[in-house]
Short mmCIF file of C-alpha atoms in Angstrom, two decimals:
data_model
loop_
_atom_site.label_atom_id
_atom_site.label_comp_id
_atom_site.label_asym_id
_atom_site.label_seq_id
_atom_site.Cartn_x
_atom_site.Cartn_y
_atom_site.Cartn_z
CA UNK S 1 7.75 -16.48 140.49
CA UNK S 2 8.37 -12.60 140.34
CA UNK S 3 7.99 -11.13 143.38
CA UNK S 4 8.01 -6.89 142.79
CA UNK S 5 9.02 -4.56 145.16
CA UNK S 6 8.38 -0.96 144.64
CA UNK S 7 10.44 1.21 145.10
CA UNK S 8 14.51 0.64 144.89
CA UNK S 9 16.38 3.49 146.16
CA UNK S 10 14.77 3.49 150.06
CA UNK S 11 15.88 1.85 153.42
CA UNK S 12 13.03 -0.98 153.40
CA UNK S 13 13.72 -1.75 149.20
CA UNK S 14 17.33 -2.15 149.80
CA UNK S 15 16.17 -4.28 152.75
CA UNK S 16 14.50 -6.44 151.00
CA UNK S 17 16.94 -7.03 148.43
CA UNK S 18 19.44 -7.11 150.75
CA UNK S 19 17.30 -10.53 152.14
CA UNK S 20 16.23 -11.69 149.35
CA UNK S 21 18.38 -10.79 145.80
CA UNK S 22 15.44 -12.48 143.86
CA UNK S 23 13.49 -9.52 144.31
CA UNK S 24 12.64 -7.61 141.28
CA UNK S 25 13.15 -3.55 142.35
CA UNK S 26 11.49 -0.76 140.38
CA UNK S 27 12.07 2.89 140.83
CA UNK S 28 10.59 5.73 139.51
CA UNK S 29 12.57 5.29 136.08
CA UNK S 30 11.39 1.67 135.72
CA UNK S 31 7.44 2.13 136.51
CA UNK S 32 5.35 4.81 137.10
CA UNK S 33 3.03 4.26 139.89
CA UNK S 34 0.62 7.03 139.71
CA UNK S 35 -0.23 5.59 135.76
CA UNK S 36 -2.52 3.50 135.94
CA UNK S 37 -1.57 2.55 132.15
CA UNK S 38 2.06 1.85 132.88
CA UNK S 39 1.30 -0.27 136.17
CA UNK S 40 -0.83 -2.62 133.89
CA UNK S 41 1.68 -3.03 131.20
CA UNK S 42 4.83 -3.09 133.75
CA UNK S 43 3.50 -5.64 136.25
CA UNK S 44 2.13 -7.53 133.71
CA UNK S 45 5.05 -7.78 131.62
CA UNK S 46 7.37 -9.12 134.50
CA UNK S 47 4.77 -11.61 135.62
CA UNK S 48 4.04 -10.99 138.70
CA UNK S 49 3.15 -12.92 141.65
CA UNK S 50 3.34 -10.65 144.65
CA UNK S 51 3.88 -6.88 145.51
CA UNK S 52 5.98 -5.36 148.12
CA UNK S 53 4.75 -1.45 147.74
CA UNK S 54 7.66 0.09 149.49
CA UNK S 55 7.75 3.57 147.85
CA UNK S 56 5.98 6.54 150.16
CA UNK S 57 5.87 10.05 149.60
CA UNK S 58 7.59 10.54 153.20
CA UNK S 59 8.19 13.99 153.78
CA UNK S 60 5.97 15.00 156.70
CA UNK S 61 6.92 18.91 156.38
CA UNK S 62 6.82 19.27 153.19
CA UNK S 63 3.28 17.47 153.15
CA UNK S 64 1.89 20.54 154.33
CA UNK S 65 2.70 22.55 151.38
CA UNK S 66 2.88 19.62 148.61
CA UNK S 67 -0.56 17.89 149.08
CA UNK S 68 -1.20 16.92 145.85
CA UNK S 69 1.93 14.87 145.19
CA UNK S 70 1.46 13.57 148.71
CA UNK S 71 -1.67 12.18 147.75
CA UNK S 72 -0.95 11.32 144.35
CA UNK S 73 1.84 8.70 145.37
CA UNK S 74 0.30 7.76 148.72
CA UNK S 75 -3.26 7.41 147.78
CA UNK S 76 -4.02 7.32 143.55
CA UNK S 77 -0.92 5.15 143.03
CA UNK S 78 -1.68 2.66 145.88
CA UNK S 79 -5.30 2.50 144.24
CA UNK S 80 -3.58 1.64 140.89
CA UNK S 81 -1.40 -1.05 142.53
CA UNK S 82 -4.25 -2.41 144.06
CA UNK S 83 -6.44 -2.36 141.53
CA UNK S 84 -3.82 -4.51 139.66
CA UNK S 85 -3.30 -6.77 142.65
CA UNK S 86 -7.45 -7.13 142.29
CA UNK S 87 -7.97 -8.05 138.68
CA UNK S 88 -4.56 -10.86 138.79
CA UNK S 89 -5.42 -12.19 141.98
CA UNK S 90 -1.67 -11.54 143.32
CA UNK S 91 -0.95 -10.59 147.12
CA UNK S 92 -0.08 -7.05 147.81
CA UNK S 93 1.88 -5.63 150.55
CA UNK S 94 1.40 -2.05 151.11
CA UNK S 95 3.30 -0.57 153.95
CA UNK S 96 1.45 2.51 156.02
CA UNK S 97 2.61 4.43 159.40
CA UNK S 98 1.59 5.45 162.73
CA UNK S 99 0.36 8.97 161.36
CA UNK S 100 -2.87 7.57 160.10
CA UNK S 101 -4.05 8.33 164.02
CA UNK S 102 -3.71 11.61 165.90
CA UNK S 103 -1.47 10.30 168.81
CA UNK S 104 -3.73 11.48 171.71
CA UNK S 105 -5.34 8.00 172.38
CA UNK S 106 -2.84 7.23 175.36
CA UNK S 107 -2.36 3.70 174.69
CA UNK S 108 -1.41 1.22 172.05
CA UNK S 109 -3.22 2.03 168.90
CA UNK S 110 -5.54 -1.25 168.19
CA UNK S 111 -5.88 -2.58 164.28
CA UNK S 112 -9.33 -1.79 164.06
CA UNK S 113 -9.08 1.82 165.33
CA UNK S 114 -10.56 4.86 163.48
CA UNK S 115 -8.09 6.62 161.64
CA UNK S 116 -7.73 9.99 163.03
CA UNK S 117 -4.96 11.97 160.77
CA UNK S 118 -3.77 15.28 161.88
CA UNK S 119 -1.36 16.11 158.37
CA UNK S 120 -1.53 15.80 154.89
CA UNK S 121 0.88 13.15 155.18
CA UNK S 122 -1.17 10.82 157.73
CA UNK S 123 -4.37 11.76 155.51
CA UNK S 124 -2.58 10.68 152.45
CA UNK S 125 -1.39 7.36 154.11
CA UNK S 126 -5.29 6.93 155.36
CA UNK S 127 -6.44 7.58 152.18
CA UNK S 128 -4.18 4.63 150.71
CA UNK S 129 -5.09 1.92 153.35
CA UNK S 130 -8.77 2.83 152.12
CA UNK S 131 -8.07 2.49 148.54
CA UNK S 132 -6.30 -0.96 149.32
CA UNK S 133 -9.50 -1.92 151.40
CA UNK S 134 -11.62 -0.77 148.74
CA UNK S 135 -10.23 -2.18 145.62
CA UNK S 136 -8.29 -5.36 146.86
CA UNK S 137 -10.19 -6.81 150.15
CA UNK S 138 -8.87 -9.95 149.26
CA UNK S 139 -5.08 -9.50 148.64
CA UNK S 140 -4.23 -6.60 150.16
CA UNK S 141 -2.10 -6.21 153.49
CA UNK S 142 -1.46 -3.39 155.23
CA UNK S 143 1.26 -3.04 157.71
CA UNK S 144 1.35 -0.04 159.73
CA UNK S 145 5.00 0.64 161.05
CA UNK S 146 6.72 3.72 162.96
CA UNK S 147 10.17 5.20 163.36
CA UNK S 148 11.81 3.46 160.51
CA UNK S 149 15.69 3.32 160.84
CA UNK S 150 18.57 1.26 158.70
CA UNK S 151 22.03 1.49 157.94
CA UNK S 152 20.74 2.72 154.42
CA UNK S 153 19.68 6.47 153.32
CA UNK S 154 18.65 8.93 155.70
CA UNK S 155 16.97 8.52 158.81
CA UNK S 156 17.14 9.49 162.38
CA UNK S 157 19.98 7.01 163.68
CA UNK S 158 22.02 8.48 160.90
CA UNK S 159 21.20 11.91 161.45
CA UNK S 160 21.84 11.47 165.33
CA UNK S 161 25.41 9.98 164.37
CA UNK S 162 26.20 13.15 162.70
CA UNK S 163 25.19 15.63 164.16
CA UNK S 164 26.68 13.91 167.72
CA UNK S 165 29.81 14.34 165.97
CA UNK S 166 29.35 17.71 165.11
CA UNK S 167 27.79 19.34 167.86
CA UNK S 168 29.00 20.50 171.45
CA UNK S 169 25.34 19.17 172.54
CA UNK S 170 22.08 18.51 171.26
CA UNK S 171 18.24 18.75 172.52
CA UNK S 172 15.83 16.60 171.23
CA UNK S 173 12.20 15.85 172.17
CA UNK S 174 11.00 14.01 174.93
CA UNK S 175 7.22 13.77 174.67
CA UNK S 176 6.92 11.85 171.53
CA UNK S 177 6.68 8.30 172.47
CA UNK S 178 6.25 5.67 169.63
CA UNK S 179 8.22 2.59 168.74
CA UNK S 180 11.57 2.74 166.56
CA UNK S 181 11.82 -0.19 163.70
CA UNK S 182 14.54 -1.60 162.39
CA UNK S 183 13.98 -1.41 158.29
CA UNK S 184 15.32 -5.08 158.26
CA UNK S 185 12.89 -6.62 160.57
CA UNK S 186 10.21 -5.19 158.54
CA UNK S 187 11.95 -6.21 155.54
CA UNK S 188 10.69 -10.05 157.24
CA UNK S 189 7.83 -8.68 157.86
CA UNK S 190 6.90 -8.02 154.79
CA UNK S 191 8.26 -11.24 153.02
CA UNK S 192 6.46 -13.28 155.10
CA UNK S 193 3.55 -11.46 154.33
CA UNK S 194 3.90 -11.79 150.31
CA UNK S 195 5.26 -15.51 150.49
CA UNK S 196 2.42 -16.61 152.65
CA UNK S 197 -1.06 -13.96 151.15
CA UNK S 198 -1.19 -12.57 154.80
CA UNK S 199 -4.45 -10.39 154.10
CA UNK S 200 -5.94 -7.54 156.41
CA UNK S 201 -4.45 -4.76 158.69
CA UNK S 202 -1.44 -5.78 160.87
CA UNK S 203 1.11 -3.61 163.24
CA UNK S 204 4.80 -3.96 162.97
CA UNK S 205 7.23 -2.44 164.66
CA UNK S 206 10.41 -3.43 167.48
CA UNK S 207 9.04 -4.42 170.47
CA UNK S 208 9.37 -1.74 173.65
CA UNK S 209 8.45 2.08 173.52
CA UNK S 210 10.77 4.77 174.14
CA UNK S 211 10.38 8.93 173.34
CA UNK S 212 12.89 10.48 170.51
CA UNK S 213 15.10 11.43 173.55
CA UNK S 214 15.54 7.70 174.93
CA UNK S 215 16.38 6.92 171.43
CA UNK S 216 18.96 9.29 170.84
CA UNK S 217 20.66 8.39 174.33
CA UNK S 218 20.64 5.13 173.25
CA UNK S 219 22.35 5.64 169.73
CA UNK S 220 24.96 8.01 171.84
CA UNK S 221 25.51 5.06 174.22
CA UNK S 222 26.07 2.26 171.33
CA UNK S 223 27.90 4.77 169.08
CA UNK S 224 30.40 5.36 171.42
CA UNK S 225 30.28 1.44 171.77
CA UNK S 226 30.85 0.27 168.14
CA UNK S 227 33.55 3.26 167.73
CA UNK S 228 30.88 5.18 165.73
CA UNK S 229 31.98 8.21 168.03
CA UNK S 230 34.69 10.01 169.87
CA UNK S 231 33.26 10.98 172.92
CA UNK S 232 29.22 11.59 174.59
CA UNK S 233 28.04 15.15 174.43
CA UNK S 234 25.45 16.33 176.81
CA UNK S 235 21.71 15.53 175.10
CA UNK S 236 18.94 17.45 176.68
CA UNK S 237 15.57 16.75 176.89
CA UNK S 238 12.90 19.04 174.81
CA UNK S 239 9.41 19.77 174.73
CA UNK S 240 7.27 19.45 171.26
CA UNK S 241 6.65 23.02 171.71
CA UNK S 242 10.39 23.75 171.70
CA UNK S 243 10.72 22.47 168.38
CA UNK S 244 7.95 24.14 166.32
CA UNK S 245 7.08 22.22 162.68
CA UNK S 246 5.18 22.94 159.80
CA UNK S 247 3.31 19.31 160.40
CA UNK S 248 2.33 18.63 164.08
CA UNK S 249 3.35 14.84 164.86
CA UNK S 250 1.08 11.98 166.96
CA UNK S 251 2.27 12.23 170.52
CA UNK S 252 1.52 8.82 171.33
CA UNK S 253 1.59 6.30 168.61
CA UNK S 254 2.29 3.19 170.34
CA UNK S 255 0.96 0.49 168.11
CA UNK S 256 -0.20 -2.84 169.34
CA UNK S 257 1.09 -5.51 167.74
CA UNK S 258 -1.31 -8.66 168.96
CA UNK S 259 -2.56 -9.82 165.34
CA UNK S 260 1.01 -10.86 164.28
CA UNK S 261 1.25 -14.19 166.82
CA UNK S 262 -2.18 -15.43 164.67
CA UNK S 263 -1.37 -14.27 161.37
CA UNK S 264 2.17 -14.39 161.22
CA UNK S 265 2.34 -17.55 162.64
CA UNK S 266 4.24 -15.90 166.24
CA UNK S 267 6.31 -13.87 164.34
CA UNK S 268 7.72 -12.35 167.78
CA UNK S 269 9.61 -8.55 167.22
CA UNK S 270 13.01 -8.19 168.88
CA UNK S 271 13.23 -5.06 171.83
CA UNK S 272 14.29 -1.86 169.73
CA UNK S 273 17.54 -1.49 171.75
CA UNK S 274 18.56 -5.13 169.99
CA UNK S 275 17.66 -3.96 166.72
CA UNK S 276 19.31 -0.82 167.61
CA UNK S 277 22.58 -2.63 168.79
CA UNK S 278 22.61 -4.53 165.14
CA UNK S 279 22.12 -2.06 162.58
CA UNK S 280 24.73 0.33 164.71
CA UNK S 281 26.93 -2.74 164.17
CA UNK S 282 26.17 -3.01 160.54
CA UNK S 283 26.74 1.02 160.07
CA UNK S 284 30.23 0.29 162.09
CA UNK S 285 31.07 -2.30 159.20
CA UNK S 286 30.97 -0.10 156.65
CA UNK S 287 32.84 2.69 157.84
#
């Protein structure tokens, strides 16, 4: 069995390999997605028997100005790899995000709910889930997620650790509110998914909500903790409006998570502050 994750270089690839070391990662020099050609010949020379599609064109900013490659890797290639999945009757596991809706629902975003995009990166993601709905009904799995953190590559935890160490004080936004998720517990996630042909739309993220500003309190508080940092420096609280960007983000994108107790047999996700405390711990290991 040859499980394939795509993708090698991000926090949810190394993730996965980091769980399971009989995973078979390809970057961008080993396949390329948006080739409809070389996905054919790739998958099929490695045998495959499940896809984890963990590669995402993921910069929301840049979006704005850089639609086309957006949508070529978020949308054509996830057609391609689904297309595949299709025709050799192998489960694929295609990974989306919160920005699919607009974030002015007010409460936990259900599975069936109308995607509502407002940036080329949330319209590229939408566009993917279709494709995978279109051309795969029957393998594909799509697992929303939000506010994904590890101790690999760049992400918010890791940006907050530095720039806590750098700066007298910091302001960060307060009236975002989503759920952070720990890149390893989606890792699971997503196994489970491929090892058992999971099929359909599913939420997954850590349990609990919390704005950007809890978060970053929080990753103060345990940094300080796990000897990550010296010393606290004040964090204030900002509006959205405070911190302009070329891609407006959801304001509320809450996702419920109710389908996984059915179809992943009660996989149950741990509070984000537990998540948080590990992967801080992990990050403290390494140092």
């Amino acid at each position: 069995m040859t499980i394939v994750v795509i993708g090698k270089s991000g926090q949810l690839a190394q993730e996965l390999k980091r769980l399971d070391d009989s995973l078979l990662c390809l970057g961008r020099d080993d396949i390329d997605i948006t080739s409809a050609e070389n996905v054919n010949s790739i998958l099929s020379n490695n045998n495959v028997t499940g896809i984890i599609n963990a590669s995402a064109y993921t910069a929301v900013d840049k979006a704005e100005s850089e639609k086309q490659q957006a949508f070529e890797i978020n949308a054509a290639a996830v057609e391609n790899l689904a297309k595949f999945a299709n025709q050799n009757a192998v489960p694929l596991v295609h990974v989306s995000t919160d920005y699919v809706f607009s974030g002015d629902k007010g409460s936990p975003y259900l599975v069936e709910d109308v995607h509502a995009p407002i940036g080329v990166y949330g319209a590229s993601k939408a566009a993917g889930e279709k494709a995978i709905q279109q051309f795969a009904p029957s393998q594909g799995c799509i697992i929303r997620t939000s506010w994904v953190y590890s101790q690999f590559g760049n992400n918010f935890v890791k940006t907050m650790l530095r720039l806590m160490a750098e700066k007298p004080e910091l302001g960060i936004i307060d009236d975002q509110i989503g759920s952070p998720t720990s890149a390893s517990a989606l890792a699971k996630a997503c196994l489970y998914a491929v090892n058992h042909n999971v099929n359909g739309v599913h939420h997954f993220t850590d349990s609990g909500v919390c704005s950007w500003y809890d978060f970053a309190l929080a990753i103060q508080e345990l940094g300080i903790k796990y000897g990550l940092l010296n010393k606290s420096i004040p964090v204030k609280p900002i509006p959205t409006l405070a911190y302009p960007t070329p891609a407006k983000r959801p304001s509320y994108s809450v996702l419920d998570k109710a389908s996984l107790t059915m179809a992943f047999n009660g996989l149950q996700p741990k509070h984000w502050r537990v998540e948080l405390s590990e992967v801080m711990q992990q990050i403290a290991s390494t140092k």
